[in-house]
Coordinates of C-alpha atoms in Angstrom, one line a residue:
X28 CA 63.1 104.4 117.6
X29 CA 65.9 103.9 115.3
X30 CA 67.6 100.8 115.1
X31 CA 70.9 102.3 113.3
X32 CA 74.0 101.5 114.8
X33 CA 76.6 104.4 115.2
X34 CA 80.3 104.5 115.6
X35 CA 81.9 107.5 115.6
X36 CA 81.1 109.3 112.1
X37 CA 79.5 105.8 110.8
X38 CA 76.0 103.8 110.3
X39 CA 76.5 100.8 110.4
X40 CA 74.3 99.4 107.4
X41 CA 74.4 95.7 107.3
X42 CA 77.5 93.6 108.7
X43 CA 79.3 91.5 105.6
X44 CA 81.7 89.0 107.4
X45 CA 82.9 87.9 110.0
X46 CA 86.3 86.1 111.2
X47 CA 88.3 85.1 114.5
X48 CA 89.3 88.6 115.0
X49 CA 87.2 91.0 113.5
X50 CA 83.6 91.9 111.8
X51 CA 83.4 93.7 108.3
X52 CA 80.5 96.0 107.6
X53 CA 79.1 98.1 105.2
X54 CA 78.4 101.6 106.3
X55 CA 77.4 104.6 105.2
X56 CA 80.1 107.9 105.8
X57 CA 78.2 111.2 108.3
X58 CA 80.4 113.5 108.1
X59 CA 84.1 114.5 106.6
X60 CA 84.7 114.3 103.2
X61 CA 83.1 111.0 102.6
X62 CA 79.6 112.1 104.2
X63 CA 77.0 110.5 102.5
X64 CA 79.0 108.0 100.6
X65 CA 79.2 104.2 101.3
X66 CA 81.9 102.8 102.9
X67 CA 83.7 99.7 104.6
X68 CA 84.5 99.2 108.1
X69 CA 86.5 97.1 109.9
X70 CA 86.0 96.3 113.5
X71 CA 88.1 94.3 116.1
X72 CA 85.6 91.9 117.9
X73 CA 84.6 92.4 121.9
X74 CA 86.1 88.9 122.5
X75 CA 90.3 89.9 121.6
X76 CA 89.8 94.1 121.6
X77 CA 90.9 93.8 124.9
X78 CA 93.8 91.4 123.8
X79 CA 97.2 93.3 123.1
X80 CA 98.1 91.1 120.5
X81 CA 95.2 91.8 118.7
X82 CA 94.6 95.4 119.2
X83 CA 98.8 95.6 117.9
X84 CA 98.2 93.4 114.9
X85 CA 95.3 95.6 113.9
X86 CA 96.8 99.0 114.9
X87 CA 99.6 97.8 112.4
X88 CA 97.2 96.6 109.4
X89 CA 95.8 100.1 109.9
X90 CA 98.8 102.3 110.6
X91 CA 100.2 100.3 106.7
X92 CA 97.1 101.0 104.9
X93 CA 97.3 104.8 105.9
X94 CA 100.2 105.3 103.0
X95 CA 99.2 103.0 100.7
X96 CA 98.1 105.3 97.7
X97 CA 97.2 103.1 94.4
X98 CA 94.7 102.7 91.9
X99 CA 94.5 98.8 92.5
X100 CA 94.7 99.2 95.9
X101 CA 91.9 99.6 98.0
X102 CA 91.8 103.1 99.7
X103 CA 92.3 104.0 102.9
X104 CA 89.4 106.4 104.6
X105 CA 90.0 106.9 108.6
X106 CA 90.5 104.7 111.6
X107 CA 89.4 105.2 115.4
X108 CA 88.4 103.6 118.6
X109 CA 84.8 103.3 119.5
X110 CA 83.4 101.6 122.9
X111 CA 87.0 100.3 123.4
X112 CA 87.2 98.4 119.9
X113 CA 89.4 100.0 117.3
X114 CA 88.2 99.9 113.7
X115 CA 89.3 100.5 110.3
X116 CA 87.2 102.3 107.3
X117 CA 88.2 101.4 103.4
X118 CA 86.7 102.4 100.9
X119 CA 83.7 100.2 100.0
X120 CA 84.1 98.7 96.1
X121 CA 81.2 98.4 94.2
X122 CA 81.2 94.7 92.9
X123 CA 82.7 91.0 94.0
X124 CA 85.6 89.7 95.4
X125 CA 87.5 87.1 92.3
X126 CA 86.5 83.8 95.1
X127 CA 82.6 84.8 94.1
X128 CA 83.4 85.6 90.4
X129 CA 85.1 81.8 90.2
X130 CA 82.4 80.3 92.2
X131 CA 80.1 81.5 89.9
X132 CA 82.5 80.7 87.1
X133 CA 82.0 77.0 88.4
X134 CA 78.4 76.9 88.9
X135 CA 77.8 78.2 85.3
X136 CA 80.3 75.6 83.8
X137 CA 81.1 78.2 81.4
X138 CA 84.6 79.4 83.2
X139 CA 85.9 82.8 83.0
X140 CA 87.4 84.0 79.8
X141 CA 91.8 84.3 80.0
X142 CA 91.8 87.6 78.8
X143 CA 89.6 88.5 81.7
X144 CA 91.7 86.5 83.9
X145 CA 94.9 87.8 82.7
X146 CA 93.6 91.4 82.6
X147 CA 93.2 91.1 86.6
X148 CA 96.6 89.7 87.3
X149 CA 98.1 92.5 85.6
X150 CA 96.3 94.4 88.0
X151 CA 97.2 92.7 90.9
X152 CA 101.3 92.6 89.7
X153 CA 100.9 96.7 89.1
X154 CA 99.5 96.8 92.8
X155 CA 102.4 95.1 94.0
X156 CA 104.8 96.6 91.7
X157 CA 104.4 99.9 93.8
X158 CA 103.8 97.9 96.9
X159 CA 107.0 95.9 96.6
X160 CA 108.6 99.0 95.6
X161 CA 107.4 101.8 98.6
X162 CA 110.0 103.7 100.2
X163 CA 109.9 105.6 103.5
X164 CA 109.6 109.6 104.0
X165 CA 113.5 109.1 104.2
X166 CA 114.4 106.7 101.3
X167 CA 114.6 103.9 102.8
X168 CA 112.7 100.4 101.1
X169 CA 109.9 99.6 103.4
X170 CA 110.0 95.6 102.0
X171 CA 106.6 95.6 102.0
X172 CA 105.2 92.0 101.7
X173 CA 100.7 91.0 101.3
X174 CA 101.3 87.5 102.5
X175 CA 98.1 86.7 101.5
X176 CA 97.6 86.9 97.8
X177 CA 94.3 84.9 97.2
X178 CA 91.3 85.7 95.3
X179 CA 89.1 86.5 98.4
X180 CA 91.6 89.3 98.5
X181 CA 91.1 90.5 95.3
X182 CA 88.1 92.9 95.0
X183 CA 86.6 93.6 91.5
X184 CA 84.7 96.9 91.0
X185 CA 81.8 97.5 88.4
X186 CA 83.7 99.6 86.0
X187 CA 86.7 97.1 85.6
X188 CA 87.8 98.1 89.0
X189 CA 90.4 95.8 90.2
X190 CA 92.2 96.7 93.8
X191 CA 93.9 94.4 96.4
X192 CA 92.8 94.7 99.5
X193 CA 93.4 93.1 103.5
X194 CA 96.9 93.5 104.8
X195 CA 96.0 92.0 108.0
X196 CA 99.1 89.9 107.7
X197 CA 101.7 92.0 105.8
X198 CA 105.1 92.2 106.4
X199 CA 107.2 95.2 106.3
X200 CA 110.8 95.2 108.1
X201 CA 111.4 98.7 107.6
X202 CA 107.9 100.1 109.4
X203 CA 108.1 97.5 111.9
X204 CA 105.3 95.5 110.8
X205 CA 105.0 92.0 111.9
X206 CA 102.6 90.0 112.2
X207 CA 104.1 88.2 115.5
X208 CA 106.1 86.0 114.4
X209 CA 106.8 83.8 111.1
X210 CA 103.9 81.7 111.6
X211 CA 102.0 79.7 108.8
X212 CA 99.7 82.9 107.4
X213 CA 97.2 82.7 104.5
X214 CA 95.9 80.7 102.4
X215 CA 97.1 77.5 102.1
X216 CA 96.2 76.9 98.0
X217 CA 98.4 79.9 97.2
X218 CA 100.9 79.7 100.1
X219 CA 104.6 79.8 98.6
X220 CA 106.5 76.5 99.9
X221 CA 108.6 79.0 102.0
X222 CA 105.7 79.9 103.7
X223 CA 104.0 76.5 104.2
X224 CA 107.4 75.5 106.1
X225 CA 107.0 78.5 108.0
X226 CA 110.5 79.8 106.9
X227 CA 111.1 83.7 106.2
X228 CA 109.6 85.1 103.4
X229 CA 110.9 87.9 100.8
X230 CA 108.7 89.5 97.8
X231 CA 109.5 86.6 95.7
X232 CA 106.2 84.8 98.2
X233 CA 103.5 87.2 96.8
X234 CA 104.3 86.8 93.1
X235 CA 104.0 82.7 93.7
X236 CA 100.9 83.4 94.6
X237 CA 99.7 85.8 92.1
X238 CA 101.2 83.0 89.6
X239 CA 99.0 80.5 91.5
X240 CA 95.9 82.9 90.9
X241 CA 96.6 82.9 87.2
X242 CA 96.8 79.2 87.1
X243 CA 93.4 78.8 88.8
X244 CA 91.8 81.6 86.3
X245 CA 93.0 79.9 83.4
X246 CA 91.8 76.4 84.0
X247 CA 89.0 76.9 86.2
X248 CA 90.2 75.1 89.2
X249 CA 93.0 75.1 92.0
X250 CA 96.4 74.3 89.7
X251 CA 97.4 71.5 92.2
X252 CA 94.7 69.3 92.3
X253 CA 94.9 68.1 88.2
X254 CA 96.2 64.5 89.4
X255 CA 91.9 64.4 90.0
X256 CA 91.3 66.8 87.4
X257 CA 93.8 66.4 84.5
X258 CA 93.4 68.3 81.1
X259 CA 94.0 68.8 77.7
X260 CA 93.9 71.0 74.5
X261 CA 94.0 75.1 75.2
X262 CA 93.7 74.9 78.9
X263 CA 96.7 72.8 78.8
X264 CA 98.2 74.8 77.0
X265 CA 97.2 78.0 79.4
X266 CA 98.1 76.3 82.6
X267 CA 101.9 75.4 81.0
X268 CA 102.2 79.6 80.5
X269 CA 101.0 80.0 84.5
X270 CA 102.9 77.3 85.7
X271 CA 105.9 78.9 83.5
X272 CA 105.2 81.9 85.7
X273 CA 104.8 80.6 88.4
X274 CA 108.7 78.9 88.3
X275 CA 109.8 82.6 87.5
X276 CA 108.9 84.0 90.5
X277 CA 111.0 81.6 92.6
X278 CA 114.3 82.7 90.6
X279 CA 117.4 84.3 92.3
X280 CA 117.2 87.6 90.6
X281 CA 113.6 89.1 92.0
X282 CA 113.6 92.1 89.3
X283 CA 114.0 89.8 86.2
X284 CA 111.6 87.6 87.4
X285 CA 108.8 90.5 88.1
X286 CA 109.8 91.9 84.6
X287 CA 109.5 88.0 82.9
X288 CA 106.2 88.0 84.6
X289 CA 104.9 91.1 83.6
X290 CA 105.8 90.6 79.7
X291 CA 104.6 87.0 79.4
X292 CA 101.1 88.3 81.6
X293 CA 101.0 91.4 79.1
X294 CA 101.3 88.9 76.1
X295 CA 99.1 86.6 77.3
X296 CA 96.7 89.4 77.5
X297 CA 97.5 90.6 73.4
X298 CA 96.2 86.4 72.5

């Protein structure tokens, strides 16, 4: 007797995470074109599926992922309802999320190199430079916002893959998306202040905490806790050119802030 578990053209393989709301697993695609192939799915838990708050929040997560179409983000596959619990499939990335890479980073004491760091931000700002940017089938900006920038979020592939994945609490006024309310969402390391107060939120939030990301690759630990850790010499020098990045991103003008951003990332990158 098999102990496989099926839903709907899925097997279940091994189940990944788990959260307050939902169960990731890695499955394995039976039929359409991603038959055979490995693949992630997301599933609402029996405990809130029958909650309509919950089923909306992930009926929206999925119905935004559907046009999403980027090289550094991750891919949508398909989406369905099986035993009265929706789910979500993604396509599964062969590596590590950036939170394991650091951990490990930390555990070797050897850190990760800031090219390597700075190559993966510019790979997170191009995933946002089209996300920020996404218009609607009639012109119109969708003001797309992640709200959750964070290196769990940040998936790492084995051939220099690096895609942005979970939009589980974006924000997008012109689809409709909302996430009930402006309640405190994410991650609080790499939450903008606008966010920690609970206050609305424009793109401006998401490249705070990109610039928050870089900080923490360049020095090896969360930027805001140096009053324990302080430092000196080249990662000084590194965390001055986040932090500088970091203040950009809060500036009036959103576009010359993005473009600031970009250049100093992109010459970081050429050091």
């Amino acid at each position: 007797m098999s102990d496989q578990v099926e839903l709907g053209n899925y097997v279940l393989v091994r189940r990944m995470a788990v959260s307050g709301m939902s169960e990731v697993h890695l499955a394995s695609a039976g039929a359409g074109p991603m038959a055979g192939r490995q693949v992630v799915v997301k599933i609402l838990l029996d405990d809130v599926a029958g909650i309509q708050q919950f089923r909306t929040l992930f009926e929206n997560e999925a119905r935004l992922a559907s046009v999403l179409t980027h090289p550094n983000i991750v891919k949508f596959v398909d989406c369905g309802e099986s035993d009265g619990r929706p789910f979500l499939v993604m396509e599964h990335v062969d590596g590590l999320d950036l939170q394991r890479l650091l951990r490990r980073s930390k555990r070797s004491g050897e850190g990760i190199p800031p090219a390597q760091g700075v190559y993966i931000v510019l790979k997170v700002l191009e995933a946002l430079e089209y996300l920020h940017s996404l218009s609607d089938e009639t012109g119109n900006p969708m003001n797309i916002i992640h709200r959750d920038i964070s290196p769990s979020n940040i998936l790492l592939g084995v051939d220099s893959e690096v895609k942005l994945g979970d939009f589980g609490i974006a924000y997008s006024e012109q689809a409709g998306l909302e996430s009930f309310g402006r309640k405190f969402k994410g991650k609080v390391h790499y939450l903008s202040p606008e966010q920690v107060r609970g206050e609305p939120v424009d793109l401006r939030s998401d490249l705070y905490s990109t610039g928050v990301v870089l900080a923490e690759l360049m020095i090896g630990r969360k930027p805001f806790d140096l009053q324990r850790f302080p430092l000196g010499g080249g990662r000084g020098f590194l965390l001055g050119g986040s932090l500088f990045m970091i203040r950009l991103f809060v500036q009036v003008n959103l576009q010359v802030a993005f473009d600031a951003g970009l250049e100093l990332v992109s010459g970081l990158l050429e050091l």
